[in-house]
Amino acid sequence: DTAVSQTPKYLVTQMGNDKSIKCEQNLGHDTMYWYKQDSKKFLKIMFSYNNKELIINETVPNRFSPKSPDKAHLNLHINSLELGDSAVYFCASSPTQGLSGGYTFGSGTRLTVV
Amino acid sequence: QKEVEQDPGPLSVPEGAIVSLNCTYSNSAFQYFMWYRQYSRKGPELLMYTYSSGNKEDGRFTAQVDKSSKYISLFIRDSQPSDSATYLCAMSSQAGTALIFGKGTTLSVSS
């Protein structure tokens, strides 16, 4: 039933570790995104990805790497985690034509780096 | 100047009040405009969608877009305590490109 699902919901890890967050959508959308929401609730785009192109936000450190095995999945791998990476990460998806349904967001992964 | 400006509030109103939330933007290429509602520890959920300029009404909610002024608004009539949430304006230039968000306005409706 869930349109955009991401796992895990919570992630607590130590500095320097490598972790991955998984995202899956069953809406048939062909574009997926990763957003980072900071402590002040500001949602900032990190990556957008469709079948043809990965668009990287230039402010994202290269420790972050998206991986898409197919158009229904977009995972986020983070190397050498830092304290400043603590945030809520949201996966989202959208069609490339017609947006009356908007962009659909997952419920978020709350990452805490200690 | 940030691409999308939104007053973060907080905004506190009594139940039954009319609430007005606003955003301004600088990128004239934006043509898809949305309002999302986000409850604490939840993901954003789409509340209103508007393409280009104009008004759209859905129950107690009205969205307005004025592209000439680069200004969008969301009005909530007869506000309820269940409307207490963070409201995020968002926009994009075309489908399949990144949605750019305002910083969100936190609304509290007291009974």
CSV table of C-alpha atoms in Angstrom, one decimal:
chain,number,residue,atom,x,y,z
A,1,ASP,CA,0.0,0.0,0.0
A,2,THR,CA,2.8,2.4,0.9
A,3,ALA,CA,3.6,4.6,-2.1
A,4,VAL,CA,7.1,5.5,-1.1
A,5,SER,CA,8.8,3.5,1.6
A,6,GLN,CA,12.2,3.9,3.1
A,7,THR,CA,14.2,1.9,5.5
A,8,PRO,CA,15.3,2.1,8.2
A,9,LYS,CA,13.1,4.6,10.0
A,10,TYR,CA,15.7,5.3,12.6
A,11,LEU,CA,19.5,4.9,12.3
A,12,VAL,CA,22.0,5.6,15.1
A,13,THR,CA,25.6,5.1,14.3
A,14,GLN,CA,29.1,6.2,15.2
A,15,MET,CA,31.2,8.7,13.4
A,16,GLY,CA,33.3,7.2,10.7
A,17,ASN,CA,30.9,4.4,9.9
A,18,ASP,CA,29.4,3.7,6.4
A,19,LYS,CA,25.6,3.3,6.2
A,20,SER,CA,22.9,2.9,3.6
A,21,ILE,CA,19.3,4.0,3.4
A,22,LYS,CA,16.9,2.2,1.0
A,23,CYS,CA,13.9,3.6,-0.8
A,24,GLU,CA,11.3,2.0,-3.0
A,25,GLN,CA,8.3,3.5,-4.8
A,26,ASN,CA,5.3,1.6,-6.3
A,27,LEU,CA,3.8,4.6,-8.1
A,28,GLY,CA,5.4,3.9,-11.5
A,29,HIS,CA,7.2,7.3,-11.3
A,30,ASP,CA,10.4,7.5,-13.2
A,31,THR,CA,12.1,10.2,-11.2
A,32,MET,CA,13.3,9.8,-7.6
A,33,TYR,CA,14.9,12.2,-5.2
A,34,TRP,CA,16.7,12.4,-1.9
A,35,TYR,CA,16.1,15.4,0.4
A,36,LYS,CA,17.8,16.3,3.6
A,37,GLN,CA,15.8,18.0,6.4
A,38,ASP,CA,17.8,19.8,9.0
A,39,SER,CA,16.9,20.6,12.6
A,40,LYS,CA,15.1,23.8,11.4
A,41,LYS,CA,12.9,21.7,9.1
A,42,PHE,CA,14.4,23.1,5.9
A,43,LEU,CA,14.1,20.5,3.1
A,44,LYS,CA,17.0,20.6,0.7
A,45,ILE,CA,17.4,18.6,-2.5
A,46,MET,CA,20.4,16.3,-2.5
A,47,PHE,CA,19.9,14.3,-5.7
A,48,SER,CA,17.4,13.6,-8.4
A,49,TYR,CA,17.6,10.6,-10.6
A,50,ASN,CA,15.7,9.2,-13.5
A,51,ASN,CA,16.4,6.4,-15.9
A,52,LYS,CA,18.7,8.6,-17.9
A,53,GLU,CA,20.4,11.0,-15.6
A,54,LEU,CA,21.7,11.5,-12.1
A,55,ILE,CA,21.7,15.2,-11.1
A,56,ILE,CA,23.9,15.9,-8.1
A,57,ASN,CA,23.5,19.0,-6.0
A,58,GLU,CA,27.0,20.5,-5.9
A,59,THR,CA,26.8,21.3,-2.2
A,60,VAL,CA,26.5,17.6,-1.3
A,61,PRO,CA,29.8,16.0,-0.1
A,62,ASN,CA,31.0,13.2,-2.3
A,63,ARG,CA,30.8,10.9,0.8
A,64,PHE,CA,27.1,10.7,-0.3
A,65,SER,CA,26.4,8.5,-3.2
A,66,PRO,CA,23.0,7.5,-4.7
A,67,LYS,CA,22.5,4.1,-6.3
A,68,SER,CA,19.6,3.1,-8.4
A,69,PRO,CA,19.3,-0.6,-9.4
A,70,ASP,CA,16.0,0.2,-11.3
A,71,LYS,CA,13.6,3.0,-11.6
A,72,ALA,CA,11.5,1.9,-8.5
A,73,HIS,CA,14.5,2.0,-6.2
A,74,LEU,CA,16.9,4.7,-5.1
A,75,ASN,CA,19.3,4.0,-2.3
A,76,LEU,CA,21.6,6.4,-0.5
A,77,HIS,CA,25.0,5.3,0.7
A,78,ILE,CA,27.0,7.5,3.1
A,79,ASN,CA,30.7,6.9,3.8
A,80,SER,CA,32.7,8.1,6.8
A,81,LEU,CA,29.7,9.6,8.6
A,82,GLU,CA,30.2,12.9,10.4
A,83,LEU,CA,28.3,14.5,13.2
A,84,GLY,CA,26.9,17.1,10.8
A,85,ASP,CA,25.2,14.4,8.8
A,86,SER,CA,22.6,14.0,11.5
A,87,ALA,CA,19.3,14.9,10.0
A,88,VAL,CA,16.1,13.4,8.6
A,89,TYR,CA,16.5,12.1,5.1
A,90,PHE,CA,13.5,11.9,2.8
A,91,CYS,CA,13.1,9.9,-0.4
A,92,ALA,CA,10.5,11.2,-2.9
A,93,SER,CA,9.3,10.4,-6.4
A,94,SER,CA,7.4,12.2,-9.2
A,95,PRO,CA,6.3,11.6,-12.7
A,96,THR,CA,8.0,13.5,-15.5
A,97,GLN,CA,4.7,14.5,-17.0
A,98,GLY,CA,1.7,15.8,-15.2
A,99,LEU,CA,2.1,16.8,-11.6
A,100,SER,CA,-1.4,17.0,-10.4
A,101,GLY,CA,-0.5,14.3,-7.8
A,102,GLY,CA,2.5,16.3,-6.7
A,103,TYR,CA,5.7,14.8,-5.5
A,104,THR,CA,5.2,11.9,-3.1
A,105,PHE,CA,7.5,11.6,0.0
A,106,GLY,CA,8.4,8.7,2.2
A,107,SER,CA,8.1,8.9,5.9
A,108,GLY,CA,11.8,9.7,6.4
A,109,THR,CA,14.9,8.2,8.0
A,110,ARG,CA,16.1,9.9,11.1
A,111,LEU,CA,19.9,9.6,11.1
A,112,THR,CA,21.8,10.3,14.3
A,113,VAL,CA,25.6,10.2,14.3
A,114,VAL,CA,27.3,10.0,17.7
B,1,GLN,CA,18.5,36.1,-2.2
B,2,LYS,CA,17.2,32.6,-1.6
B,3,GLU,CA,15.1,31.0,-4.4
B,4,VAL,CA,12.1,30.6,-2.1
B,5,GLU,CA,11.3,32.8,0.9
B,6,GLN,CA,8.8,31.8,3.6
B,7,ASP,CA,8.3,33.3,7.0
B,8,PRO,CA,9.1,30.5,9.5
B,9,GLY,CA,6.7,31.8,12.2
B,10,PRO,CA,5.7,30.4,14.5
B,11,LEU,CA,2.1,31.4,13.9
B,12,SER,CA,-0.5,30.9,16.7
B,13,VAL,CA,-4.2,31.4,16.1
B,14,PRO,CA,-7.4,30.5,17.9
B,15,GLU,CA,-9.7,27.8,16.5
B,16,GLY,CA,-12.0,29.1,13.8
B,17,ALA,CA,-9.5,31.8,12.6
B,18,ILE,CA,-8.6,32.4,9.0
B,19,VAL,CA,-4.9,31.7,8.4
B,20,SER,CA,-2.8,33.2,5.6
B,21,LEU,CA,0.5,31.6,4.7
B,22,ASN,CA,2.7,33.2,2.0
B,23,CYS,CA,5.9,32.6,0.0
B,24,THR,CA,7.8,34.7,-2.5
B,25,TYR,CA,10.2,33.4,-5.1
B,26,SER,CA,12.8,34.7,-7.4
B,27,ASN,CA,13.0,32.1,-10.3
B,28,SER,CA,10.5,33.1,-13.0
B,29,ALA,CA,10.8,29.6,-14.5
B,30,PHE,CA,8.8,28.1,-11.7
B,31,GLN,CA,5.4,27.0,-12.9
B,32,TYR,CA,4.4,24.2,-10.6
B,33,PHE,CA,3.4,25.4,-7.1
B,34,MET,CA,2.5,23.2,-4.2
B,35,TRP,CA,1.8,23.4,-0.5
B,36,TYR,CA,2.8,20.5,1.7
B,37,ARG,CA,1.7,19.9,5.3
B,38,GLN,CA,4.1,18.1,7.7
B,39,TYR,CA,3.2,16.8,11.1
B,40,SER,CA,5.8,16.2,13.7
B,41,ARG,CA,8.0,13.2,12.8
B,42,LYS,CA,6.1,12.5,9.6
B,43,GLY,CA,6.9,13.0,5.9
B,44,PRO,CA,5.5,16.0,4.0
B,45,GLU,CA,2.1,15.3,2.5
B,46,LEU,CA,0.7,17.2,-0.5
B,47,LEU,CA,-2.1,19.6,0.4
B,48,MET,CA,-2.6,21.8,-2.7
B,49,TYR,CA,-1.2,21.8,-6.2
B,50,THR,CA,-1.5,24.7,-8.7
B,51,TYR,CA,-0.1,24.9,-12.2
B,52,SER,CA,0.9,28.5,-13.3
B,53,SER,CA,-1.2,31.4,-12.0
B,54,GLY,CA,-4.6,31.3,-10.5
B,55,ASN,CA,-6.7,30.1,-7.6
B,56,LYS,CA,-7.6,26.6,-6.4
B,57,GLU,CA,-10.0,25.7,-3.7
B,58,ASP,CA,-10.4,22.4,-1.8
B,59,GLY,CA,-12.7,22.4,1.2
B,60,ARG,CA,-11.3,24.9,3.8
B,61,PHE,CA,-8.1,25.4,1.8
B,62,THR,CA,-7.5,27.9,-1.0
B,63,ALA,CA,-4.2,28.3,-2.9
B,64,GLN,CA,-3.4,31.4,-4.9
B,65,VAL,CA,-0.5,32.0,-7.3
B,66,ASP,CA,0.4,35.4,-8.7
B,67,LYS,CA,3.3,34.8,-11.1
B,68,SER,CA,3.6,38.5,-12.0
B,69,SER,CA,4.4,39.2,-8.4
B,70,LYS,CA,6.2,35.9,-7.8
B,71,TYR,CA,4.0,35.4,-4.8
B,72,ILE,CA,1.9,32.4,-3.6
B,73,SER,CA,-0.5,32.1,-0.7
B,74,LEU,CA,-2.4,29.4,1.2
B,75,PHE,CA,-5.5,30.3,3.1
B,76,ILE,CA,-7.1,28.1,5.7
B,77,ARG,CA,-10.7,28.9,6.7
B,78,ASP,CA,-12.2,27.8,10.0
B,79,SER,CA,-8.9,26.6,11.3
B,80,GLN,CA,-8.9,23.5,13.5
B,81,PRO,CA,-6.5,22.2,16.1
B,82,SER,CA,-5.8,19.3,13.7
B,83,ASP,CA,-4.4,21.9,11.3
B,84,SER,CA,-1.4,22.5,13.7
B,85,ALA,CA,1.6,21.5,11.6
B,86,THR,CA,4.4,22.9,9.5
B,87,TYR,CA,3.3,24.2,6.1
B,88,LEU,CA,5.9,24.1,3.3
B,89,CYS,CA,5.6,25.9,0.0
B,90,ALA,CA,7.3,24.2,-2.8
B,91,MET,CA,7.8,24.8,-6.5
B,92,SER,CA,9.5,23.5,-9.6
B,93,SER,CA,10.1,24.6,-13.2
B,94,GLN,CA,9.1,21.4,-14.8
B,95,ALA,CA,7.9,17.9,-13.9
B,96,GLY,CA,10.8,15.6,-13.1
B,97,THR,CA,13.1,18.3,-11.7
B,98,ALA,CA,13.9,19.1,-8.1
B,99,LEU,CA,11.1,20.6,-6.0
B,100,ILE,CA,12.5,23.7,-4.2
B,101,PHE,CA,11.0,24.3,-0.7
B,102,GLY,CA,10.6,27.3,1.5
B,103,LYS,CA,11.7,27.0,5.1
B,104,GLY,CA,8.2,26.2,6.3
B,105,THR,CA,5.8,28.0,8.6
B,106,THR,CA,4.9,26.3,11.9
B,107,LEU,CA,1.2,26.8,12.7
B,108,SER,CA,-0.5,26.2,16.0
B,109,VAL,CA,-4.3,26.3,16.3
B,110,SER,CA,-5.6,26.4,19.9
B,111,SER,CA,-9.0,25.2,20.9
